[in-house]
Short mmCIF file of C-alpha atoms in Angstrom, two decimals:
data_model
loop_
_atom_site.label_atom_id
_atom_site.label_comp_id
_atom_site.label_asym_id
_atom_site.label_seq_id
_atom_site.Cartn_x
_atom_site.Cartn_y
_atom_site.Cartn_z
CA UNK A 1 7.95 -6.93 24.07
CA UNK A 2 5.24 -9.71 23.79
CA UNK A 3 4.98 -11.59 20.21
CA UNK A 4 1.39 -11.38 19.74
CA UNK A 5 -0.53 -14.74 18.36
CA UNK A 6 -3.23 -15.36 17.01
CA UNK A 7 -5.08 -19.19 17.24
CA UNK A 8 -8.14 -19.97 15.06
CA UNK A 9 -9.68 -23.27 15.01
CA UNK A 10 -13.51 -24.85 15.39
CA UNK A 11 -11.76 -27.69 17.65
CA UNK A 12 -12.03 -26.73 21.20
CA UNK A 13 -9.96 -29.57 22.08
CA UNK A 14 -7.44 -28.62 19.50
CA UNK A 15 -7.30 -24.80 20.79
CA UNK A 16 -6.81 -25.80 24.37
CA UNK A 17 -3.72 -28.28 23.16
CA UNK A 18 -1.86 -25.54 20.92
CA UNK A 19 -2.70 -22.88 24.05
CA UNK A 20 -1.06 -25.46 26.19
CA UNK A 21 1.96 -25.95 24.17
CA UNK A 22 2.22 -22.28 23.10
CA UNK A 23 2.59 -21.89 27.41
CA UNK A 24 5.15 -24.10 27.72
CA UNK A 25 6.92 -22.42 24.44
CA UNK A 26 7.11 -18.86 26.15
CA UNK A 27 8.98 -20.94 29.24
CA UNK A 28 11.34 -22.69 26.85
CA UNK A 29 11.97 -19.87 24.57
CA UNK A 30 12.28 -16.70 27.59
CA UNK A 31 9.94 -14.79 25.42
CA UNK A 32 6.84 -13.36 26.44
CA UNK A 33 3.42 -14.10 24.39
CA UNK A 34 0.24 -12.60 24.02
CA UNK A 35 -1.69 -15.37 23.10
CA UNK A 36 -5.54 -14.93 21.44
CA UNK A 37 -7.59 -17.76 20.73
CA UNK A 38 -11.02 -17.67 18.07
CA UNK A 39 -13.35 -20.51 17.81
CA UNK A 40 -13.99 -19.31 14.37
CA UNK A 41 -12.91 -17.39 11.33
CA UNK A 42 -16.09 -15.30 11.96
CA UNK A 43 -14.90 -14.20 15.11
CA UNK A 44 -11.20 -13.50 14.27
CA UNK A 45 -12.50 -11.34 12.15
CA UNK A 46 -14.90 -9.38 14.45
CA UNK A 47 -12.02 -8.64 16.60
CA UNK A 48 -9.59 -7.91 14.02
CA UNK A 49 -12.12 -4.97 13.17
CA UNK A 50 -10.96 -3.29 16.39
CA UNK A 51 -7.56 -4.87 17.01
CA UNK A 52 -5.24 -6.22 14.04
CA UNK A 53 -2.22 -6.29 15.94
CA UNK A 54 -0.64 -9.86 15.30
CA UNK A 55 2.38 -10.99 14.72
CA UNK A 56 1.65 -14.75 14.24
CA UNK A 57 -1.79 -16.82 12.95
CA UNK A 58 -1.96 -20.28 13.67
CA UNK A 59 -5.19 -21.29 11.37
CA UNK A 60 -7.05 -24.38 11.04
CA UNK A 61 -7.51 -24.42 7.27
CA UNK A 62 -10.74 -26.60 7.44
CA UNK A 63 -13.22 -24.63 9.36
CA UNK A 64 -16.51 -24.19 8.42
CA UNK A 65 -18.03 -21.53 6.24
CA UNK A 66 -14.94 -19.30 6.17
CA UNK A 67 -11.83 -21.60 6.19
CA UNK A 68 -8.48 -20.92 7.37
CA UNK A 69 -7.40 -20.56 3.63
CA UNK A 70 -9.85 -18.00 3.18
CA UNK A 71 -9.46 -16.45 6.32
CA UNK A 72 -5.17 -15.97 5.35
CA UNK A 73 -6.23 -14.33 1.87
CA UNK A 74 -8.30 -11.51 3.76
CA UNK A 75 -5.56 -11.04 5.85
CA UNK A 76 -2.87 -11.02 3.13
CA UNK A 77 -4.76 -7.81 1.69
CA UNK A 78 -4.20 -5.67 4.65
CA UNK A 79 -1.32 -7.46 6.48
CA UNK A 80 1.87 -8.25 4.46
CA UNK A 81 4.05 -8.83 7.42
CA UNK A 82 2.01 -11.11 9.92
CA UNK A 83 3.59 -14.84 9.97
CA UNK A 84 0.98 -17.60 9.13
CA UNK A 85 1.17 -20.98 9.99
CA UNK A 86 -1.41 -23.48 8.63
CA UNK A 87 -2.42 -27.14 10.81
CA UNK A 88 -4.72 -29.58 8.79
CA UNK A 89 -5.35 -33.01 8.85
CA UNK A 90 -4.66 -33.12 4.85
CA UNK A 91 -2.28 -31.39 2.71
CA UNK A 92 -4.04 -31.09 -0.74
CA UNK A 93 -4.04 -27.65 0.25
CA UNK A 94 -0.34 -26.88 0.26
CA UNK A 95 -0.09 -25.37 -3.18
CA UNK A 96 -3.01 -22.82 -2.20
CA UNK A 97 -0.26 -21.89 0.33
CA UNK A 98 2.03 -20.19 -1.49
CA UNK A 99 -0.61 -17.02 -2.54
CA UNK A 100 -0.38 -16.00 0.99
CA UNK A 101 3.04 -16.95 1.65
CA UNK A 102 2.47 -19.38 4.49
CA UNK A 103 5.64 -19.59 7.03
CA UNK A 104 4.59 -23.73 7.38
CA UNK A 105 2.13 -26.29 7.18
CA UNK A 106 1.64 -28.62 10.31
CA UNK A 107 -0.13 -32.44 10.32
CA UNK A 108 -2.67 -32.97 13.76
CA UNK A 109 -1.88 -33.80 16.37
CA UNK A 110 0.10 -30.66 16.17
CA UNK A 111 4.03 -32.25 17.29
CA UNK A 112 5.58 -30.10 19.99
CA UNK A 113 8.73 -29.95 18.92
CA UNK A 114 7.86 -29.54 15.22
CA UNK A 115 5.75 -26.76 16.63
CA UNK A 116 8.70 -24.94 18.38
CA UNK A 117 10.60 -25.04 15.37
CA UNK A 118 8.21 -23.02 13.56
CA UNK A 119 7.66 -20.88 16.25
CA UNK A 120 10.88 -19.91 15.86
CA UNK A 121 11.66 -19.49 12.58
CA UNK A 122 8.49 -17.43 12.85
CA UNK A 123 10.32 -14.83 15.79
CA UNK A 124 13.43 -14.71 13.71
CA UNK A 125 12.19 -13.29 10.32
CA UNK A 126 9.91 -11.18 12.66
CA UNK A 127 12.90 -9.43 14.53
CA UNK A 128 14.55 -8.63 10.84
CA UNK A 129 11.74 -6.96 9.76
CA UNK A 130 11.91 -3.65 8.15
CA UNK A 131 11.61 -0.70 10.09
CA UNK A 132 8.68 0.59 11.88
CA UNK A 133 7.80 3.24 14.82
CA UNK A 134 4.20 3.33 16.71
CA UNK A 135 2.27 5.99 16.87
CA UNK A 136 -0.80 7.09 19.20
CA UNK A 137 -4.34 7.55 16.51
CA UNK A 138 -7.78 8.16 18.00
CA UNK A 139 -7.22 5.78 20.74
CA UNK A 140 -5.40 2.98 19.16
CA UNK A 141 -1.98 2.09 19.21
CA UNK A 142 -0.51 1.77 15.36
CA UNK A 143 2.48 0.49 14.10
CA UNK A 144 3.71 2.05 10.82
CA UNK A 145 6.19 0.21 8.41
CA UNK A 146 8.80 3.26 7.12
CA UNK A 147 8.28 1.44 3.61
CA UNK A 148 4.70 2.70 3.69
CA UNK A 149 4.96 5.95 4.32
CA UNK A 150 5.14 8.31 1.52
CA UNK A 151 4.76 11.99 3.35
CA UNK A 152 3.99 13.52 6.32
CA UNK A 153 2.46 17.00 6.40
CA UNK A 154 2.04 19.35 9.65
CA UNK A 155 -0.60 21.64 10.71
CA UNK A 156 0.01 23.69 13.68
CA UNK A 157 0.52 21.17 16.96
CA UNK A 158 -0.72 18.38 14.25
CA UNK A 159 1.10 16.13 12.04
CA UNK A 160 -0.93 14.01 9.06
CA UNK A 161 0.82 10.89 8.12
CA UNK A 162 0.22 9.69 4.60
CA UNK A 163 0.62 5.87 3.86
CA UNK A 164 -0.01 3.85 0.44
CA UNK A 165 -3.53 2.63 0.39
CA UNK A 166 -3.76 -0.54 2.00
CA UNK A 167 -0.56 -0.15 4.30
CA UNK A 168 0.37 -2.82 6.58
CA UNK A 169 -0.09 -1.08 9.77
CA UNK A 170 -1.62 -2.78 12.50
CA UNK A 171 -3.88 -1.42 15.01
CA UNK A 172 -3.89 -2.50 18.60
CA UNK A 173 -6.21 -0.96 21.66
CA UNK A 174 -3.90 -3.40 23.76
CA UNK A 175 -7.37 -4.15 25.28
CA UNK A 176 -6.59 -8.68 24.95
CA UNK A 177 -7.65 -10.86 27.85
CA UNK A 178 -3.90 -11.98 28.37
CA UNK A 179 -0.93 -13.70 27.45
CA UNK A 180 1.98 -15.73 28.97
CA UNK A 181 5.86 -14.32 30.05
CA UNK A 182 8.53 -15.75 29.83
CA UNK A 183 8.49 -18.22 32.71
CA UNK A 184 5.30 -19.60 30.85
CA UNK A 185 2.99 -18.18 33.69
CA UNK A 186 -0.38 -16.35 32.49
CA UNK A 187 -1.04 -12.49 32.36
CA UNK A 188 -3.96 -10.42 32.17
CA UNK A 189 -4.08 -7.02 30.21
CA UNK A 190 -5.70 -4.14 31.31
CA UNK A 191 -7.52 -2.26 28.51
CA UNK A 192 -6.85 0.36 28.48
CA UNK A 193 -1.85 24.00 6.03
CA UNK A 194 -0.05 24.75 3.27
CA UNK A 195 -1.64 23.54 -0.28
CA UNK A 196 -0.56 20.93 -2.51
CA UNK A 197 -1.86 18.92 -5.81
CA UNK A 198 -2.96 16.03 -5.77
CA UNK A 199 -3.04 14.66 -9.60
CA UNK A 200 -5.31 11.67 -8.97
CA UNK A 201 -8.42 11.13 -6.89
CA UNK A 202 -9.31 8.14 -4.85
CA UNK A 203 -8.93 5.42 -3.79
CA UNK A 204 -6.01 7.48 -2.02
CA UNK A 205 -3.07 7.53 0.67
CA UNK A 206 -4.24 6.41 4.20
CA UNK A 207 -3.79 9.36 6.94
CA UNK A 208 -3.17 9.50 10.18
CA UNK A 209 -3.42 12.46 12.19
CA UNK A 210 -1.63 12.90 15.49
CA UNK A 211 -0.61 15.96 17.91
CA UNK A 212 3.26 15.70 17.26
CA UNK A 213 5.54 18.70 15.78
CA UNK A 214 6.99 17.64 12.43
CA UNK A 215 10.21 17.98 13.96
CA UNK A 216 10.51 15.29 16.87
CA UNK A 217 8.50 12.29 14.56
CA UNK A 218 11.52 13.29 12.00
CA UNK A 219 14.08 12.35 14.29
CA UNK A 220 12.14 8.75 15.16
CA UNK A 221 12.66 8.13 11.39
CA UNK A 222 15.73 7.23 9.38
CA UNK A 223 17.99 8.49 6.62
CA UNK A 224 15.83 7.45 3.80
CA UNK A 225 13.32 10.44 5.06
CA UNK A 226 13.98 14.20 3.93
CA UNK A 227 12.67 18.05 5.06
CA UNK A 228 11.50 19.44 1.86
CA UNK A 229 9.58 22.32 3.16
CA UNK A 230 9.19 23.24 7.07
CA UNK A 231 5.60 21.83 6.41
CA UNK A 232 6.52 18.46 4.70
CA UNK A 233 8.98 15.73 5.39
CA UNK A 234 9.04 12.77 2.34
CA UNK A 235 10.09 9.65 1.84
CA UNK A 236 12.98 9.25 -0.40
CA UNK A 237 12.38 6.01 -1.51
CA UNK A 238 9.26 7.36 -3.35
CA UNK A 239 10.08 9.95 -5.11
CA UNK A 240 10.10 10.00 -9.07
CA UNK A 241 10.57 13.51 -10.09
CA UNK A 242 12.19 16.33 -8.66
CA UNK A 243 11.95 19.76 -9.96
CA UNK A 244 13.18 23.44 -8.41
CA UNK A 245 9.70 24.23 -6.89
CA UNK A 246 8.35 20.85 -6.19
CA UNK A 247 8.84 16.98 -5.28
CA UNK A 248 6.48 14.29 -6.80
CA UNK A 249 5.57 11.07 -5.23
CA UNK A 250 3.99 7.92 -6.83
CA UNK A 251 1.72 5.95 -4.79
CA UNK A 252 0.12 3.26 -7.52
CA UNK A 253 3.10 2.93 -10.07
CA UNK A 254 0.86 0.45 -11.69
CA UNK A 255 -2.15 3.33 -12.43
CA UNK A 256 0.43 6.29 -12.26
CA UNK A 257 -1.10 7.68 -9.71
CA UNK A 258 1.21 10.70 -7.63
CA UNK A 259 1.16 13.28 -5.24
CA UNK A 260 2.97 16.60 -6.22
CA UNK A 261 4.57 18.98 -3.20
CA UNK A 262 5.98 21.93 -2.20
CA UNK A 263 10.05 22.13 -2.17
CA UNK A 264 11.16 24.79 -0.27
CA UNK A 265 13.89 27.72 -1.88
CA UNK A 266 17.45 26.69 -1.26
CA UNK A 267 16.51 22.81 -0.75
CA UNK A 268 16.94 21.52 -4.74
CA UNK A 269 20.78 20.13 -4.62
CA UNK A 270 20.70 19.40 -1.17
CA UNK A 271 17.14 16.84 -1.66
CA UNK A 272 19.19 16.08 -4.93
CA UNK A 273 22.47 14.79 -2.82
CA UNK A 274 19.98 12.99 -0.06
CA UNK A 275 17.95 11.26 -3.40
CA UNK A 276 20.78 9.86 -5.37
CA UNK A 277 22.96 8.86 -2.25
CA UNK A 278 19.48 6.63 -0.41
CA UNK A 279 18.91 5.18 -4.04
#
């Protein structure tokens, strides 16, 4: 796989060096990169619109109009996985770093090897992160945290997944200009019904609707997933109530807000077993 990253900064001179180092990083490292740059927070954020896959943002924290500061916080509210890594020529901003939980702060001229030790802190905490699986929606490649799921219903050839608002997927149309592999040598890309209550109204679960049978996108997920109906598979880890007839699901524990389903006959001790063992 290629770690995708993300450089933002109004220097041109400053892009080109970190581009150049980041080059000679994929050589050093074996890994491969697919490496973005933005002259702008403006135009990260056009393109993260259409594409928010990342796995690394290297921001300049004093851009103009939108800083890199400012540009991290919008980030933090849909991303709570990427790794961010701040350069500036001043550090009053430090404390400000800690809201967005910033991997590192870095002085300019950005110091290679300083760099490379980021860089890889950054690639270790990304390959422990929690699980995740990619799915196929309306002509963009997601990738789906299990931690944010909290049901997926079926309907015929169809499956709807059902996220917590705000869920940390990130959407790729693997349509960027390029990258560099591991021998630090440039790349370039081609682009390429059954009812249930809901108790509260919006703002509601995310959905994504795919052509998959309920059946083969259970057995991409893990234990801490359960069949409760041959319409509905849920997500153990949010579940608060369990009753003979139905399964309840909190989505906002903060506003209470929950999602009541259908539990099939014959499933009660058996979701029982599967709830008390994965909690």
């Amino acid at each position: 796989m290629a770690f995708r990253i993300a450089v933002c900064d109004d220097e041109e001179e400053q892009l080109l060096s970190l581009t150049s180092l980041l080059s000679k990083w994929a050589g050093r490292s074996g890994l491969s990169l697919d490496v973005r740059t933005f002259p702008s927070a403006e135009a990260f954020l056009f393109a993260y619109e259409e594409d928010s896959a990342c796995d690394i943002l290297i921001l300049d924290i004093e851009m103009k109009d939108i800083s890199g500061m400012e540009l991290a916080r919008r980030i933090r509210k849909e991303d709570r996985h990427v790794e961010i890594l701040f350069v500036t020529s001043h550090f009053e901003f430090i404390s400000e770093g800690y809201e967005v939980d910033a991997l590192h702060y870095l002085t300019k001229p950005v110091a290679e090897e300083k760099l490379y030790a980021v860089l890889t802190k950054a690639v270790d905490r990304l390959s422990t992160e929690p699980p995740s699986l990619i799915i196929s929606c309306q002509g963009k490649t997601i990738k789906l945290y299990e931690a944010d799921i909290l049901y997926v219903e079926s309907f015929l050839h169809y499956i709807s997944i059902h996220t917590v608002p705000h869920a940390s997927g990130r959407v790729s149309s693997y349509d960027s200009p390029g990258g560099y592999n591991a021998s630090g040598s440039p790349f370039m890309r081609q682009g390429s019904g059954i009812p249930h209550k809901t108790i509260t109204a919006n703002p509601g679960p995310q959905e994504y609707r795919i052509k998959e049978s309920i059946s083969a996108f259970e057995k991409k997920l893990s234990a801490d997933f359960f069949r409760i109906h041959r319409s509905y598979l849920v997500s153990l880890k949010h579940i608060t109530r369990i009753s003979r007839t139905s399964v309840s699901l909190d989505w906002d524990m903060e506003e209470k807000h929950s999602i009541e389903l259908p539990l099939a006959r014959g499933k009660y001790d058996e979701i029982n077993e599967a709830f008390i063992r994965r909690n």
